């Protein structure tokens, strides 16, 4: 599995490099900086959203486990 993950990551890096080269050929230096900054902000926002989704998922799972424990405890009484 590790080899597949590594291969996939390497393929993604290659695709990103090729797309970057293609896009950069049509842009000025200032435009490249602007697009790069925009994509960086976009990436940061996606990371923040993913982190929040993961946090919410963990909270829901803890809540479900807590509810199951309470049901077991109350049914034993």
mmCIF file of C-alpha atoms in Angstrom, residues 37-61:
data_model
loop_
_atom_site.group_PDB
_atom_site.id
_atom_site.type_symbol
_atom_site.label_atom_id
_atom_site.label_comp_id
_atom_site.label_asym_id
_atom_site.label_seq_id
_atom_site.Cartn_x
_atom_site.Cartn_y
_atom_site.Cartn_z
ATOM 1 C CA UNK A 37 -1.068 33.843 -4.068
ATOM 2 C CA UNK A 38 -4.678 33.064 -4.959
ATOM 3 C CA UNK A 39 -4.010 29.332 -5.157
ATOM 4 C CA UNK A 40 -2.173 29.468 -1.836
ATOM 5 C CA UNK A 41 -5.177 31.114 -0.162
ATOM 6 C CA UNK A 42 -7.454 28.579 -1.830
ATOM 7 C CA UNK A 43 -5.326 25.734 -0.483
ATOM 8 C CA UNK A 44 -5.287 27.240 3.009
ATOM 9 C CA UNK A 45 -9.076 27.536 2.979
ATOM 10 C CA UNK A 46 -9.486 23.939 1.814
ATOM 11 C CA UNK A 47 -7.143 22.778 4.595
ATOM 12 C CA UNK A 48 -9.117 24.748 7.181
ATOM 13 C CA UNK A 49 -12.420 23.328 5.938
ATOM 14 C CA UNK A 50 -11.028 19.782 5.968
ATOM 15 C CA UNK A 51 -9.754 20.242 9.519
ATOM 16 C CA UNK A 52 -13.146 21.514 10.675
ATOM 17 C CA UNK A 53 -14.927 18.602 8.982
ATOM 18 C CA UNK A 54 -12.573 16.116 10.643
ATOM 19 C CA UNK A 55 -13.082 17.769 14.034
ATOM 20 C CA UNK A 56 -16.868 17.655 13.604
ATOM 21 C CA UNK A 57 -16.673 13.983 12.633
ATOM 22 C CA UNK A 58 -14.665 13.174 15.767
ATOM 23 C CA UNK A 59 -17.136 15.063 17.966
ATOM 24 C CA UNK A 60 -20.083 13.181 16.417
ATOM 25 C CA UNK A 61 -18.325 9.835 16.955
#
